[in-house]
Coordinates of C-alpha atoms in Angstrom, one line a residue:
Q146 CA 0.0 0.0 0.0
L147 CA 3.0 2.3 0.3
K148 CA 3.4 4.7 -2.6
C149 CA 6.6 6.3 -3.8
D150 CA 6.8 10.1 -3.6
A151 CA 9.3 13.0 -4.1
V152 CA 11.6 11.6 -1.4
V153 CA 11.3 7.8 -1.7
S154 CA 11.9 6.7 -5.3
E155 CA 11.5 2.9 -4.9
I156 CA 10.0 0.5 -2.4
S157 CA 10.5 -3.2 -2.4
T158 CA 10.1 -6.0 0.1
G159 CA 12.5 -8.7 1.2
P160 CA 12.1 -11.5 3.8
G161 CA 10.6 -9.7 6.8
T162 CA 11.8 -6.3 5.6
V163 CA 10.6 -3.3 3.6
N164 CA 13.4 -1.5 1.6
F165 CA 13.2 2.2 0.7
T166 CA 15.5 3.8 -1.8
I167 CA 15.8 7.6 -1.3
N168 CA 15.7 9.9 -4.3
R169 CA 19.4 10.4 -4.9
E170 CA 19.1 13.6 -6.8
L171 CA 17.2 15.1 -3.9
L172 CA 19.8 13.8 -1.4
A173 CA 22.6 15.4 -3.4
K174 CA 20.8 18.7 -3.8
T175 CA 19.7 19.0 -0.2
V176 CA 23.0 18.1 1.4
L177 CA 25.2 20.2 -0.9
Q178 CA 22.9 23.3 -0.6
Q179 CA 22.8 23.0 3.1
V180 CA 26.6 22.6 3.5
L181 CA 27.4 25.5 1.1
K182 CA 24.7 27.7 2.6
D183 CA 25.6 27.1 6.3
G184 CA 29.4 27.1 5.8
S185 CA 31.1 27.0 9.2
E186 CA 27.7 26.6 10.9
Y187 CA 26.8 23.4 9.0
G188 CA 25.6 20.7 11.4
I189 CA 25.2 23.2 14.2
K190 CA 22.0 24.6 12.9
S191 CA 20.5 21.1 12.9
E192 CA 17.3 20.6 14.8
L193 CA 19.1 18.2 17.1
F194 CA 20.4 21.3 18.9
S195 CA 17.1 23.3 18.7
T196 CA 16.1 22.2 22.2
V197 CA 19.5 22.5 23.8
P198 CA 19.5 25.6 26.0
R199 CA 22.4 28.1 25.4
Q200 CA 24.5 28.2 28.6
K201 CA 27.4 29.9 30.3
A202 CA 30.3 27.7 30.9
V203 CA 33.7 28.1 32.7
V204 CA 36.4 25.7 31.4
E205 CA 39.5 25.5 33.5
F206 CA 42.4 23.7 31.7
S207 CA 46.1 23.5 31.1
S208 CA 47.0 25.0 34.6
P209 CA 50.8 24.5 34.6
N210 CA 53.0 25.2 37.7
I211 CA 54.9 28.5 37.3
A212 CA 58.6 28.6 37.6
K213 CA 58.7 25.2 35.8
K214 CA 59.1 24.6 32.1
F215 CA 55.9 23.7 30.3
H216 CA 55.7 20.0 31.1
V217 CA 54.5 17.5 28.5
G218 CA 52.0 16.3 31.1
H219 CA 50.1 19.5 30.6
L220 CA 49.7 19.0 26.8
R221 CA 46.7 16.7 27.2
S222 CA 44.9 19.1 29.6
T223 CA 45.6 22.0 27.2
I224 CA 44.4 20.4 24.0
I225 CA 41.4 18.7 25.6
G226 CA 40.3 21.9 27.4
N227 CA 40.7 23.8 24.2
F228 CA 38.5 21.3 22.3
I229 CA 35.7 21.4 24.9
A230 CA 35.8 25.2 24.8
N231 CA 35.8 25.3 21.0
L232 CA 32.9 22.9 20.8
K233 CA 30.8 24.8 23.3
V234 CA 31.5 28.2 21.6
A235 CA 30.6 26.7 18.2
L236 CA 27.3 25.5 19.6
G237 CA 26.5 29.0 20.8
H238 CA 27.4 28.8 24.5
Q239 CA 29.2 31.5 26.3
V240 CA 32.6 30.2 27.4
T241 CA 35.2 31.6 29.8
R242 CA 38.6 29.9 29.4
I243 CA 40.6 29.9 32.6
N244 CA 44.2 28.9 33.2
Y245 CA 44.5 28.2 36.9
L246 CA 48.2 28.4 37.6
G247 CA 50.0 26.5 40.3
D248 CA 51.6 29.6 41.7
W249 CA 51.5 29.2 45.5
G250 CA 52.5 26.7 48.1
M251 CA 55.6 25.5 50.0
Q252 CA 57.6 24.8 46.8
F253 CA 57.9 28.6 46.4
G254 CA 59.5 28.9 49.8
L255 CA 62.1 26.4 48.5
L256 CA 62.5 28.2 45.2
G257 CA 62.8 31.6 46.8
V258 CA 65.6 30.3 49.1
G259 CA 67.3 28.7 46.1
F260 CA 67.2 31.9 44.1
Q261 CA 68.6 33.9 47.0
Q262 CA 71.5 31.4 47.1
F263 CA 72.1 30.5 43.4
G264 CA 70.0 33.0 41.4
N265 CA 71.3 35.3 38.8
N266 CA 69.2 38.3 37.6
E267 CA 70.7 38.4 34.1
K268 CA 69.9 34.7 33.5
L269 CA 66.4 35.2 34.9
K270 CA 65.8 37.9 32.4
S271 CA 67.3 36.2 29.3
N272 CA 66.0 32.6 29.9
P273 CA 63.7 32.7 32.9
L274 CA 62.3 29.2 33.1
E275 CA 65.4 27.3 32.3
H276 CA 67.3 29.3 35.0
L277 CA 64.5 28.7 37.6
V278 CA 64.6 25.0 36.8
E279 CA 68.4 25.0 37.4
V280 CA 68.0 26.8 40.7
Y281 CA 65.2 24.4 41.8
V282 CA 67.4 21.4 41.0
Q283 CA 70.3 22.8 43.0
I284 CA 68.3 23.8 46.1
N285 CA 66.5 20.4 46.0
K286 CA 69.8 18.7 46.8
T287 CA 69.6 20.2 50.3
A288 CA 65.8 20.1 50.6
E289 CA 66.0 17.6 53.5
D290 CA 68.5 19.7 55.4
E291 CA 66.9 21.2 58.5
N292 CA 68.4 24.7 57.8
T293 CA 67.0 24.7 54.3
K294 CA 63.6 23.5 55.5
R295 CA 63.5 26.3 58.1
L296 CA 64.6 29.0 55.5
A297 CA 62.0 27.8 53.0
K298 CA 59.3 27.9 55.7
D299 CA 60.3 31.4 56.6
F300 CA 60.3 32.5 53.0
F301 CA 56.8 31.1 52.4
R302 CA 55.5 32.7 55.6
K303 CA 56.8 36.1 54.5
L304 CA 55.0 35.5 51.2
E305 CA 51.8 34.8 53.0
E306 CA 52.3 37.9 55.1
H307 CA 52.9 40.0 51.9
D308 CA 56.5 41.0 52.7
E309 CA 57.4 43.4 49.9
Q310 CA 60.8 42.0 48.9
T311 CA 59.7 38.4 48.9
L312 CA 56.5 39.2 47.0
S313 CA 58.4 41.2 44.3
L314 CA 60.7 38.2 43.6
W315 CA 57.7 35.9 43.4
K316 CA 55.9 38.3 41.1
Q317 CA 58.9 38.2 38.7
F318 CA 58.8 34.4 38.7
R319 CA 55.2 34.5 37.9
S320 CA 55.2 37.1 35.1
F321 CA 58.2 35.6 33.4
S322 CA 56.6 32.2 33.5
I323 CA 53.3 33.5 31.9
E324 CA 55.2 35.3 29.2
E325 CA 57.0 32.1 28.2
Y326 CA 53.7 30.1 28.4
I327 CA 51.9 32.5 26.1
Q328 CA 54.5 31.8 23.4
I329 CA 53.8 28.0 23.7
Y330 CA 50.0 28.6 23.7
K331 CA 50.5 30.6 20.5
R332 CA 52.1 27.6 18.9
L333 CA 49.2 25.4 20.0
G334 CA 46.6 27.9 18.8
V335 CA 45.2 28.2 22.3
H336 CA 44.1 31.3 24.2
F337 CA 42.7 32.1 27.6
D338 CA 40.3 34.7 28.8
E339 CA 41.7 34.7 32.3
Y340 CA 45.0 33.8 34.0
S341 CA 44.1 33.0 37.6
G342 CA 46.1 31.1 40.2
E343 CA 46.1 29.6 43.6
S344 CA 47.8 32.8 44.9
F345 CA 44.6 34.8 44.3
Y346 CA 42.8 32.6 46.8
Q347 CA 45.1 32.3 49.7
E348 CA 43.1 35.0 51.6
K349 CA 39.7 33.9 50.4
S350 CA 40.6 30.4 51.6
Q351 CA 40.7 31.7 55.1
E352 CA 37.1 32.9 54.7
V353 CA 36.2 29.4 53.5
L354 CA 37.7 27.9 56.6
K355 CA 35.6 30.3 58.7
M356 CA 32.5 29.3 56.8
L357 CA 33.2 25.6 57.3
E358 CA 33.6 26.3 61.0
E359 CA 30.3 28.3 61.2
K360 CA 28.5 25.5 59.4
G361 CA 29.9 23.0 61.9
L362 CA 31.7 21.1 59.1
L363 CA 35.3 21.7 60.2
Q364 CA 36.7 19.1 62.6
K365 CA 40.1 19.2 64.3
T366 CA 42.4 16.2 64.6
T367 CA 44.6 15.5 67.5
K368 CA 47.5 16.9 65.5
G369 CA 45.6 20.1 65.0
T370 CA 44.9 19.8 61.2
G371 CA 41.4 20.7 60.0
I372 CA 39.3 18.0 58.2
V373 CA 35.8 17.7 56.7
D374 CA 33.9 14.5 56.8
V375 CA 32.8 13.6 53.3
S376 CA 31.6 10.1 54.0
E377 CA 28.1 8.9 53.3
K378 CA 27.4 7.6 56.8
K379 CA 29.3 10.5 58.6
D380 CA 31.7 7.9 60.1
L381 CA 34.9 9.6 58.9
S382 CA 35.5 6.7 56.6
S383 CA 36.4 9.3 54.0
F384 CA 37.5 12.8 54.8
A385 CA 39.3 15.8 53.2
T386 CA 42.1 17.7 55.0
V387 CA 41.5 21.4 54.5
M388 CA 43.8 23.1 56.9
R389 CA 47.4 22.6 58.2
S390 CA 48.1 22.5 61.9
D391 CA 49.5 26.1 61.7
G392 CA 46.1 27.3 60.2
S393 CA 47.4 27.8 56.7
S394 CA 45.4 26.7 53.6
L395 CA 45.9 23.7 51.3
Y396 CA 45.3 23.1 47.6
I397 CA 41.7 22.0 48.1
T398 CA 40.9 25.0 50.4
R399 CA 42.1 27.3 47.6
D400 CA 40.1 25.3 45.1
L401 CA 36.9 25.8 47.2
A402 CA 37.6 29.5 47.4
A403 CA 38.2 29.6 43.6
A404 CA 35.0 27.7 42.8
I405 CA 32.8 30.0 45.0
D406 CA 34.5 33.1 43.6
R407 CA 34.0 32.1 40.0
M408 CA 30.4 31.2 40.5
N409 CA 29.8 34.6 42.0
K410 CA 31.7 36.4 39.3
H411 CA 30.5 34.5 36.2
N412 CA 27.2 33.1 37.4
C413 CA 27.7 30.1 35.1
D414 CA 25.5 27.1 34.3
T415 CA 28.4 24.7 34.3
M416 CA 32.0 24.6 35.5
I417 CA 34.3 22.1 33.9
Y418 CA 37.8 21.1 35.2
V419 CA 40.2 19.3 32.9
T420 CA 42.9 17.4 34.7
D421 CA 44.4 13.9 34.7
K422 CA 42.6 11.1 36.4
S423 CA 44.9 11.0 39.5
Q424 CA 42.8 14.0 40.7
N425 CA 39.5 12.2 40.5
N426 CA 39.4 11.9 44.3
H427 CA 40.3 15.5 44.8
F428 CA 37.4 16.7 42.7
Q429 CA 34.9 14.3 44.3
H430 CA 35.8 15.8 47.7
L431 CA 35.7 19.3 46.3
F432 CA 32.2 18.9 44.9
Q433 CA 31.0 17.0 48.0
I434 CA 32.2 19.8 50.3
L435 CA 30.6 22.5 48.2
K436 CA 27.3 20.5 48.5
L437 CA 27.7 20.2 52.2
M438 CA 28.3 24.0 52.4
G439 CA 24.9 24.4 50.8
Y440 CA 25.9 25.3 47.3
D441 CA 23.4 23.5 45.1
W442 CA 25.3 24.5 41.9
A443 CA 28.0 22.0 42.9
Q444 CA 26.1 19.3 41.0
R445 CA 26.6 21.4 37.8
C446 CA 30.4 21.1 38.3
Q447 CA 32.2 18.5 36.2
H448 CA 35.6 16.9 36.2
V449 CA 36.7 15.8 32.8
S450 CA 39.6 13.4 33.5
F451 CA 42.1 11.9 31.2
G452 CA 44.7 9.1 31.2
L453 CA 48.5 9.3 30.9
V454 CA 50.7 9.3 27.8
Q455 CA 53.5 6.8 27.8
G456 CA 56.6 6.7 25.8
M457 CA 57.0 10.3 24.5
K458 CA 60.7 10.4 23.6
T459 CA 62.5 12.8 21.2
R460 CA 65.7 11.9 19.4
R461 CA 67.6 13.3 22.4
G462 CA 65.9 10.9 24.7
E463 CA 63.2 11.1 27.4
V464 CA 61.2 14.2 26.9
I465 CA 59.8 16.3 29.6
F466 CA 59.3 19.7 28.0
L467 CA 56.5 20.4 25.5
E468 CA 58.6 22.7 23.4
D469 CA 60.9 19.7 22.6
V470 CA 57.9 17.7 21.5
L471 CA 56.6 20.5 19.2
D472 CA 60.0 21.0 17.7
E473 CA 60.4 17.3 17.1
A474 CA 57.0 17.0 15.4
R475 CA 57.9 20.0 13.2
S476 CA 61.4 18.7 12.3
R477 CA 60.2 15.1 11.5
M478 CA 57.4 16.5 9.4
L479 CA 59.8 18.8 7.5
Q480 CA 62.0 15.8 6.8
N481 CA 59.0 13.7 5.6
M482 CA 57.8 16.5 3.3
A483 CA 61.3 17.0 1.9
S484 CA 61.6 13.3 1.0
A485 CA 58.1 13.0 -0.5
K486 CA 58.1 13.0 -4.3
T487 CA 54.9 14.8 -4.7
T488 CA 55.7 17.8 -2.5
K489 CA 55.6 21.0 -4.6
E490 CA 57.5 24.1 -3.6
I491 CA 55.6 25.3 -0.5
E492 CA 55.6 29.0 0.4
N493 CA 56.4 28.5 4.1
P494 CA 57.4 24.9 4.8
V495 CA 58.3 25.5 8.5
E496 CA 54.8 26.8 9.3
T497 CA 53.1 24.0 7.4
A498 CA 55.3 21.4 9.1
E499 CA 54.3 23.0 12.5
K500 CA 50.6 22.7 11.7
V501 CA 50.8 19.2 10.3
G502 CA 52.9 18.1 13.2
L503 CA 50.4 19.5 15.7
A504 CA 47.6 17.8 13.9
A505 CA 49.5 14.5 14.2
L506 CA 49.9 14.9 18.0
I507 CA 46.2 15.9 18.5
I508 CA 44.7 13.1 16.4
Q509 CA 46.8 10.4 18.1
D510 CA 45.8 11.8 21.4
F511 CA 42.0 12.1 20.6
Q512 CA 41.5 8.7 19.0
G513 CA 40.6 6.8 22.1
L514 CA 38.5 7.5 25.2
L515 CA 40.1 10.4 27.1
S516 CA 40.2 8.4 30.3
S517 CA 42.4 5.7 28.7
D518 CA 46.2 5.8 29.0
Y519 CA 47.9 5.4 25.6
Q520 CA 51.3 4.6 24.2
F521 CA 52.7 7.4 22.1
S522 CA 54.5 6.5 18.8
W523 CA 56.1 9.0 16.4
D524 CA 56.0 6.6 13.5
R525 CA 52.4 5.9 13.9
A526 CA 51.5 9.6 14.5
L527 CA 53.3 10.8 11.4
Q528 CA 52.3 8.3 8.8
S529 CA 50.8 10.0 5.8
R530 CA 48.5 7.1 5.0
G531 CA 46.3 5.6 7.7
D532 CA 44.3 7.1 10.5
T533 CA 46.5 10.1 11.4
G534 CA 46.4 13.9 11.6
V535 CA 48.8 13.9 8.7
F536 CA 46.3 12.1 6.5
L537 CA 43.6 14.7 7.4
Q538 CA 45.8 17.6 6.5
Y539 CA 46.9 15.9 3.3
T540 CA 43.3 15.3 2.3
H541 CA 42.4 18.9 3.1
A542 CA 45.3 20.2 1.1
R543 CA 44.5 18.0 -1.9
L544 CA 40.9 19.1 -2.0
H545 CA 41.9 22.7 -1.7
S546 CA 44.3 22.5 -4.6
L547 CA 41.6 20.8 -6.7
E548 CA 39.4 23.9 -6.1
Q549 CA 42.3 26.2 -6.9
M550 CA 42.9 24.5 -10.1
Y551 CA 39.5 24.0 -11.5
G552 CA 36.9 26.2 -10.0
N553 CA 36.8 29.1 -7.7
E554 CA 33.6 30.6 -9.2
Q555 CA 30.3 30.3 -7.3
L556 CA 28.9 26.8 -7.7
T557 CA 25.2 27.7 -7.7
D558 CA 22.9 25.6 -9.9
I559 CA 24.7 22.4 -10.4
N560 CA 23.1 19.4 -12.0
T561 CA 22.8 16.9 -9.1
A562 CA 21.8 14.1 -11.6
C563 CA 25.6 14.0 -12.2
L564 CA 26.3 12.7 -8.7
Q565 CA 24.8 9.3 -8.8
E566 CA 27.9 7.1 -8.5
P567 CA 28.2 5.0 -5.3
E568 CA 31.4 6.9 -4.4
A569 CA 29.5 10.2 -4.5
I570 CA 26.6 8.9 -2.6
S571 CA 28.8 7.5 0.2
V572 CA 30.4 11.0 0.7
L573 CA 26.9 12.7 0.7
Q574 CA 25.5 10.2 3.2
H575 CA 28.4 10.7 5.4
L576 CA 28.1 14.5 5.3
L577 CA 24.5 14.1 6.4
R578 CA 25.6 12.5 9.6
Y579 CA 27.9 15.3 10.8
D580 CA 25.3 16.9 13.2
E581 CA 24.8 13.5 15.0
V582 CA 28.5 13.3 15.6
L583 CA 28.6 16.8 17.0
Y584 CA 25.7 16.0 19.2
R585 CA 27.3 12.9 20.6
S586 CA 30.5 14.9 21.4
S587 CA 28.5 17.7 23.0
Q588 CA 26.8 15.1 25.3
D589 CA 29.9 13.3 26.6
L590 CA 32.7 15.8 25.7
Q591 CA 34.7 13.1 24.0
P592 CA 36.5 14.2 20.8
K593 CA 36.9 10.6 19.5
H594 CA 33.5 10.7 17.7
I595 CA 34.6 13.7 15.6
V596 CA 38.0 12.2 15.0
S597 CA 36.7 8.9 13.6
Y598 CA 34.0 10.9 11.6
L599 CA 36.7 13.0 9.9
L600 CA 39.0 10.1 9.2
T601 CA 36.1 8.2 7.5
L602 CA 35.2 11.4 5.6
S603 CA 38.8 11.7 4.4
H604 CA 38.9 8.0 3.3
L605 CA 35.6 8.4 1.4
A606 CA 36.8 11.7 -0.2
A607 CA 40.1 10.0 -1.3
V608 CA 38.2 7.2 -3.0
A609 CA 35.9 9.7 -4.7
H610 CA 38.8 11.8 -5.8
K611 CA 40.4 8.8 -7.5
T612 CA 37.2 7.7 -9.4
L613 CA 35.2 10.9 -9.9
L614 CA 37.6 12.9 -12.1
V615 CA 37.2 16.6 -12.6
K616 CA 39.9 16.9 -15.2
G617 CA 38.7 16.0 -18.7
S618 CA 35.0 15.8 -17.7
T619 CA 32.2 17.8 -19.3
P620 CA 31.8 21.2 -17.7
E621 CA 28.4 20.1 -16.2
L622 CA 30.0 17.0 -14.6
A623 CA 33.1 18.8 -13.5
Q624 CA 31.0 21.5 -11.7
A625 CA 28.9 18.9 -9.9
R626 CA 32.0 17.0 -8.7
L627 CA 33.8 20.2 -7.6
C628 CA 30.8 21.1 -5.6
L629 CA 30.9 17.7 -3.9
F630 CA 34.6 18.0 -3.1
R631 CA 34.1 21.6 -1.8
A632 CA 31.4 20.4 0.6
A633 CA 33.6 17.6 1.9
R634 CA 36.5 20.0 2.4
L635 CA 34.4 22.6 4.3
V636 CA 33.1 20.0 6.7
L637 CA 36.6 18.5 7.1
A638 CA 38.0 22.0 7.9
N639 CA 35.1 22.7 10.4
G640 CA 35.7 19.5 12.3
M641 CA 39.5 20.0 12.3
K642 CA 39.2 23.5 13.8
L643 CA 36.9 22.2 16.6
L644 CA 39.7 19.8 17.5
G645 CA 42.2 22.6 17.6
I646 CA 43.8 21.9 14.2
M647 CA 44.5 24.6 11.7
P648 CA 43.9 23.1 8.2
V649 CA 46.8 23.6 5.7
T650 CA 46.2 24.4 2.1
Q651 CA 49.5 23.1 0.7
M652 CA 51.8 20.2 1.7

């Protein structure tokens, strides 16, 4: 009894099934028009998102410790946080990106004493972080020494009491560190709206301790430390230490103060923390204490945790610093590009190698569940064929040069009857699924859905590129195929940008 119509062109029955064939011209026309009309908003304007309320979000990510070089351990937090912020902004949410620096605590007492003994102002100005790392290594040799311990404690106490000389030294450490970090963030294509830090909350954390006491949540141990019972049955089977015996604050106390302060300041719907999974417990306690304090927004806070990366080595050996990894990715990429037969003269090979190298790092990182640990491999990351960031960049560059060569004019009324080959239909059907993939990623904040979508899109586009020739085809056919390839390239570029990858146009 079912009749064909403008959408369904054929209906047949099989054993226990009814098969529909969609009108393929309509498919081609609808998809291509939509992609070219919506451009960078394609997929986001889908009705899947029509019921999703626009929200205000704070995303805290990266958060290195100042006076230390940018550690490769912070790479994951940085690129994951950047992806989450990019995705939310694309979907129309209002996002504040916060870098919460580790810039307070006992280690600064030690560093301060070290600098007074081994520091050199010239070196501090010319190569700040390297010099501070040297100083820290030297003072650490005597860290167990009673005298050093006492001096470090004194230095930190003076900091807490805002002694001018001590504070000005600390401020130098902090501002030099941020300057150097900003250079690295530039290379990663990452920016922040706010540089905050534990130091902002040392006074406010005293207010938090007062509040905990007033609410009867603060208990003292025999040693004089302050704890909060976070257990279900209130039997102290699980508790958080929030105060040292001398009354000073701890990491979690400062985090409590920061959360309350941010909520007051930004009045956001959700607050997301991106750190490695060793901090799962810390955040459970943090959210639990906020709840006990009567802040019902605590349930809108979220910890996005991630696993560890194993085996990141450069040619010089074990790597600790992010700069070395970025340099290595760039130099290996330059080498690969130089040895490839197809490489034409590129205007700026170094910049291209940097972008492709970064794509390789990001795609390898985002292929699995964020919470899984993974084994890093340069050879796997930098293959030009296979499921890599290099392959995505290569596909984008090829599609771009196809457009440059054959058609930059407006592709308006193309004849969609020309796009009936199975290779064309596969690309079109895949383009149609983009909004579902964005929706999944927006629900669980996992980039892997987008990664596997883009890799499949690139494989389908590569097959189509081989079989659906533009060169030597009739103008009508060439136009239709160019339109298909342009749509594929647009969606590929949109997805890459969400992941934090800048698409290259030559390689």
